[in-house]
């Protein structure tokens, strides 16, 4: 498997999960749209990633690794806080990691890659951190 290009970046943004789309009636039809929080997240992800990566979107097959760092709640014990910082305890509650994935991949379409259909291998992780952020690693491959 030959690597053509690799991108790594950290986005200083709190991950937002994809929510159910909303619907509105327009004439005789129905229009679907993202809730405001999700729409704003996708726009911000695209802007920050686009500021960091100024080349053309990748064209080949992709391997993508995502780490979603959630904030640590304030109302926990000091010992639990330390366990979360050290990744001894990981976030196993909602939102689900797949909902974080969907909103993030949609936001990166046209920025890091043309379409998320190019992704042939995907790894995603939820962790706690003092400062919420999103770590992205994308590897373009020639032969998969």
PDB file of C-alpha atoms in Angstrom:
ATOM      1  CA  UNK A   1       0.000   0.000   0.000  1.00  0.00           C
ATOM      2  CA  UNK A   2       1.748   3.129  -1.221  1.00  0.00           C
ATOM      3  CA  UNK A   3       1.081   6.418   0.589  1.00  0.00           C
ATOM      4  CA  UNK A   4       0.565   9.365  -1.689  1.00  0.00           C
ATOM      5  CA  UNK A   5      -0.098  12.073   0.876  1.00  0.00           C
ATOM      6  CA  UNK A   6      -0.738  12.412   4.596  1.00  0.00           C
ATOM      7  CA  UNK A   7      -2.520  15.192   6.496  1.00  0.00           C
ATOM      8  CA  UNK A   8      -2.533  15.625  10.272  1.00  0.00           C
ATOM      9  CA  UNK A   9      -4.185  18.471  12.135  1.00  0.00           C
ATOM     10  CA  UNK A  10      -5.868  19.420  15.368  1.00  0.00           C
ATOM     11  CA  UNK A  11      -8.942  21.615  15.246  1.00  0.00           C
ATOM     12  CA  UNK A  12      -9.577  23.608  18.451  1.00  0.00           C
ATOM     13  CA  UNK A  13     -13.311  22.989  18.382  1.00  0.00           C
ATOM     14  CA  UNK A  14     -15.716  21.047  20.589  1.00  0.00           C
ATOM     15  CA  UNK A  15     -17.142  18.107  18.623  1.00  0.00           C
ATOM     16  CA  UNK A  16     -20.859  18.278  17.783  1.00  0.00           C
ATOM     17  CA  UNK A  17     -22.891  15.211  16.893  1.00  0.00           C
ATOM     18  CA  UNK A  18     -25.081  14.946  13.809  1.00  0.00           C
ATOM     19  CA  UNK A  19     -28.691  15.427  14.894  1.00  0.00           C
ATOM     20  CA  UNK A  20     -31.786  14.293  13.073  1.00  0.00           C
ATOM     21  CA  UNK A  21     -32.485  16.551  10.108  1.00  0.00           C
ATOM     22  CA  UNK A  22     -35.394  18.951  10.412  1.00  0.00           C
ATOM     23  CA  UNK A  23     -38.096  19.318   7.754  1.00  0.00           C
ATOM     24  CA  UNK A  24     -40.096  22.265   6.508  1.00  0.00           C
ATOM     25  CA  UNK A  25     -42.829  22.512   3.936  1.00  0.00           C
ATOM     26  CA  UNK A  26     -42.086  24.644   0.893  1.00  0.00           C
ATOM     27  CA  UNK A  27     -45.090  24.857  -1.389  1.00  0.00           C
ATOM     28  CA  UNK A  28     -46.081  21.273  -2.172  1.00  0.00           C
ATOM     29  CA  UNK A  29     -42.660  19.871  -1.258  1.00  0.00           C
ATOM     30  CA  UNK A  30     -40.610  19.255   1.843  1.00  0.00           C
ATOM     31  CA  UNK A  31     -37.104  20.585   2.423  1.00  0.00           C
ATOM     32  CA  UNK A  32     -34.718  18.890   4.868  1.00  0.00           C
ATOM     33  CA  UNK A  33     -32.085  20.856   6.789  1.00  0.00           C
ATOM     34  CA  UNK A  34     -29.594  20.476   9.639  1.00  0.00           C
ATOM     35  CA  UNK A  35     -30.324  22.031  13.035  1.00  0.00           C
ATOM     36  CA  UNK A  36     -28.446  25.336  13.550  1.00  0.00           C
ATOM     37  CA  UNK A  37     -25.849  23.896  15.956  1.00  0.00           C
ATOM     38  CA  UNK A  38     -24.889  21.133  13.486  1.00  0.00           C
ATOM     39  CA  UNK A  39     -24.857  23.489  10.496  1.00  0.00           C
ATOM     40  CA  UNK A  40     -22.631  25.964  12.375  1.00  0.00           C
ATOM     41  CA  UNK A  41     -20.273  23.114  13.412  1.00  0.00           C
ATOM     42  CA  UNK A  42     -19.892  21.867   9.827  1.00  0.00           C
ATOM     43  CA  UNK A  43     -19.149  25.390   8.602  1.00  0.00           C
ATOM     44  CA  UNK A  44     -16.593  25.991  11.362  1.00  0.00           C
ATOM     45  CA  UNK A  45     -14.872  22.615  10.782  1.00  0.00           C
ATOM     46  CA  UNK A  46     -14.587  23.417   7.070  1.00  0.00           C
ATOM     47  CA  UNK A  47     -13.220  26.906   7.766  1.00  0.00           C
ATOM     48  CA  UNK A  48     -10.604  25.866  10.324  1.00  0.00           C
ATOM     49  CA  UNK A  49      -9.470  22.841   8.295  1.00  0.00           C
ATOM     50  CA  UNK A  50      -9.381  24.966   5.128  1.00  0.00           C
ATOM     51  CA  UNK A  51      -7.204  27.550   6.864  1.00  0.00           C
ATOM     52  CA  UNK A  52      -4.749  24.811   7.905  1.00  0.00           C
ATOM     53  CA  UNK A  53      -4.828  22.810   4.644  1.00  0.00           C
ATOM     54  CA  UNK A  54      -4.596  25.044   1.591  1.00  0.00           C
ATOM     55  CA  UNK A  55      -3.910  22.403  -1.094  1.00  0.00           C
ATOM     56  CA  UNK A  56      -6.445  20.808  -3.402  1.00  0.00           C
ATOM     57  CA  UNK A  57      -8.728  18.171  -1.838  1.00  0.00           C
ATOM     58  CA  UNK A  58      -7.339  14.629  -1.982  1.00  0.00           C
ATOM     59  CA  UNK A  59      -8.600  12.490  -4.884  1.00  0.00           C
ATOM     60  CA  UNK A  60      -7.608   8.891  -4.038  1.00  0.00           C
ATOM     61  CA  UNK A  61      -8.710   6.250  -1.559  1.00  0.00           C
ATOM     62  CA  UNK A  62      -8.362   7.433   2.029  1.00  0.00           C
ATOM     63  CA  UNK A  63      -7.680   6.100   5.500  1.00  0.00           C
ATOM     64  CA  UNK A  64      -9.055   8.470   8.148  1.00  0.00           C
ATOM     65  CA  UNK A  65      -8.416   8.548  11.903  1.00  0.00           C
ATOM     66  CA  UNK A  66     -10.544  10.857  14.054  1.00  0.00           C
ATOM     67  CA  UNK A  67     -10.228  11.552  17.767  1.00  0.00           C
ATOM     68  CA  UNK A  68     -13.043  13.502  19.372  1.00  0.00           C
ATOM     69  CA  UNK A  69     -11.869  15.087  22.632  1.00  0.00           C
ATOM     70  CA  UNK A  70     -14.866  15.939  24.782  1.00  0.00           C
ATOM     71  CA  UNK A  71     -14.713  18.353  27.698  1.00  0.00           C
ATOM     72  CA  UNK A  72     -14.469  16.947  31.205  1.00  0.00           C
ATOM     73  CA  UNK A  73     -17.519  17.753  33.293  1.00  0.00           C
ATOM     74  CA  UNK A  74     -16.945  20.100  36.219  1.00  0.00           C
ATOM     75  CA  UNK A  75     -19.177  18.218  38.675  1.00  0.00           C
ATOM     76  CA  UNK A  76     -16.960  15.150  39.216  1.00  0.00           C
ATOM     77  CA  UNK A  77     -14.506  14.123  41.909  1.00  0.00           C
ATOM     78  CA  UNK A  78     -10.802  14.919  41.638  1.00  0.00           C
ATOM     79  CA  UNK A  79      -9.980  11.216  41.350  1.00  0.00           C
ATOM     80  CA  UNK A  80     -12.492  10.756  38.527  1.00  0.00           C
ATOM     81  CA  UNK A  81     -11.097  13.841  36.784  1.00  0.00           C
ATOM     82  CA  UNK A  82      -7.600  12.339  36.887  1.00  0.00           C
ATOM     83  CA  UNK A  83      -8.900   9.039  35.473  1.00  0.00           C
ATOM     84  CA  UNK A  84     -10.521  10.898  32.593  1.00  0.00           C
ATOM     85  CA  UNK A  85      -7.441  12.995  31.860  1.00  0.00           C
ATOM     86  CA  UNK A  86      -5.265   9.847  31.787  1.00  0.00           C
ATOM     87  CA  UNK A  87      -7.799   8.031  29.545  1.00  0.00           C
ATOM     88  CA  UNK A  88      -8.322   5.382  32.224  1.00  0.00           C
ATOM     89  CA  UNK A  89     -12.020   6.301  31.901  1.00  0.00           C
ATOM     90  CA  UNK A  90     -13.321   7.088  28.427  1.00  0.00           C
ATOM     91  CA  UNK A  91     -16.671   8.621  27.441  1.00  0.00           C
ATOM     92  CA  UNK A  92     -19.091   5.742  26.926  1.00  0.00           C
ATOM     93  CA  UNK A  93     -22.259   7.794  27.051  1.00  0.00           C
ATOM     94  CA  UNK A  94     -24.119   9.722  24.394  1.00  0.00           C
ATOM     95  CA  UNK A  95     -23.530  11.231  21.958  1.00  0.00           C
ATOM     96  CA  UNK A  96     -22.522   8.157  19.986  1.00  0.00           C
ATOM     97  CA  UNK A  97     -19.210   8.246  18.154  1.00  0.00           C
ATOM     98  CA  UNK A  98     -20.933   7.560  14.811  1.00  0.00           C
ATOM     99  CA  UNK A  99     -22.919  10.796  15.122  1.00  0.00           C
ATOM    100  CA  UNK A 100     -19.688  12.740  15.691  1.00  0.00           C
ATOM    101  CA  UNK A 101     -18.227  11.024  12.620  1.00  0.00           C
ATOM    102  CA  UNK A 102     -21.112  11.963  10.323  1.00  0.00           C
ATOM    103  CA  UNK A 103     -21.128  15.679  11.153  1.00  0.00           C
ATOM    104  CA  UNK A 104     -17.334  15.918  10.902  1.00  0.00           C
ATOM    105  CA  UNK A 105     -16.954  14.036   7.614  1.00  0.00           C
ATOM    106  CA  UNK A 106     -19.705  16.146   6.046  1.00  0.00           C
ATOM    107  CA  UNK A 107     -17.930  19.316   7.171  1.00  0.00           C
ATOM    108  CA  UNK A 108     -14.645  18.175   5.606  1.00  0.00           C
ATOM    109  CA  UNK A 109     -16.130  17.325   2.180  1.00  0.00           C
ATOM    110  CA  UNK A 110     -14.562  19.574  -0.428  1.00  0.00           C
ATOM    111  CA  UNK A 111     -11.802  20.655   1.985  1.00  0.00           C
ATOM    112  CA  UNK A 112      -9.573  17.641   2.735  1.00  0.00           C
ATOM    113  CA  UNK A 113     -11.207  15.337   0.169  1.00  0.00           C
ATOM    114  CA  UNK A 114     -13.745  15.652  -2.628  1.00  0.00           C
ATOM    115  CA  UNK A 115     -16.307  13.319  -1.063  1.00  0.00           C
ATOM    116  CA  UNK A 116     -16.314  11.130   2.035  1.00  0.00           C
ATOM    117  CA  UNK A 117     -17.166   8.178  -0.233  1.00  0.00           C
ATOM    118  CA  UNK A 118     -13.378   8.067  -0.863  1.00  0.00           C
ATOM    119  CA  UNK A 119     -12.839   6.812   2.700  1.00  0.00           C
ATOM    120  CA  UNK A 120     -12.100   3.087   2.613  1.00  0.00           C
ATOM    121  CA  UNK A 121     -10.890   2.728   6.209  1.00  0.00           C
ATOM    122  CA  UNK A 122     -12.048   4.742   9.220  1.00  0.00           C
ATOM    123  CA  UNK A 123     -11.018   4.756  12.879  1.00  0.00           C
ATOM    124  CA  UNK A 124     -12.706   6.984  15.451  1.00  0.00           C
ATOM    125  CA  UNK A 125     -12.221   7.514  19.160  1.00  0.00           C
ATOM    126  CA  UNK A 126     -13.966   9.459  21.924  1.00  0.00           C
ATOM    127  CA  UNK A 127     -11.714  10.717  24.714  1.00  0.00           C
ATOM    128  CA  UNK A 128     -11.831  13.307  27.459  1.00  0.00           C
ATOM    129  CA  UNK A 129      -9.526  16.300  27.530  1.00  0.00           C
ATOM    130  CA  UNK A 130      -9.235  19.523  29.469  1.00  0.00           C
ATOM    131  CA  UNK A 131      -9.540  21.441  26.192  1.00  0.00           C
ATOM    132  CA  UNK A 132     -12.064  19.974  23.703  1.00  0.00           C
ATOM    133  CA  UNK A 133     -10.693  19.453  20.202  1.00  0.00           C
ATOM    134  CA  UNK A 134     -10.732  17.266  17.118  1.00  0.00           C
ATOM    135  CA  UNK A 135      -7.643  15.398  15.880  1.00  0.00           C
ATOM    136  CA  UNK A 136      -7.671  14.404  12.216  1.00  0.00           C
ATOM    137  CA  UNK A 137      -5.264  12.175  10.314  1.00  0.00           C
ATOM    138  CA  UNK A 138      -5.881  11.413   6.647  1.00  0.00           C
ATOM    139  CA  UNK A 139      -3.706   9.121   4.532  1.00  0.00           C
ATOM    140  CA  UNK A 140      -4.208   8.971   0.771  1.00  0.00           C
ATOM    141  CA  UNK A 141      -3.250   5.552  -0.573  1.00  0.00           C
ATOM    142  CA  UNK A 142      -2.504   4.305  -4.070  1.00  0.00           C
ATOM    143  CA  UNK A 143      -3.318   0.611  -3.643  1.00  0.00           C
ATOM    144  CA  UNK A 144      -5.705  -0.644  -1.022  1.00  0.00           C
TER     145      UNK A 144
END
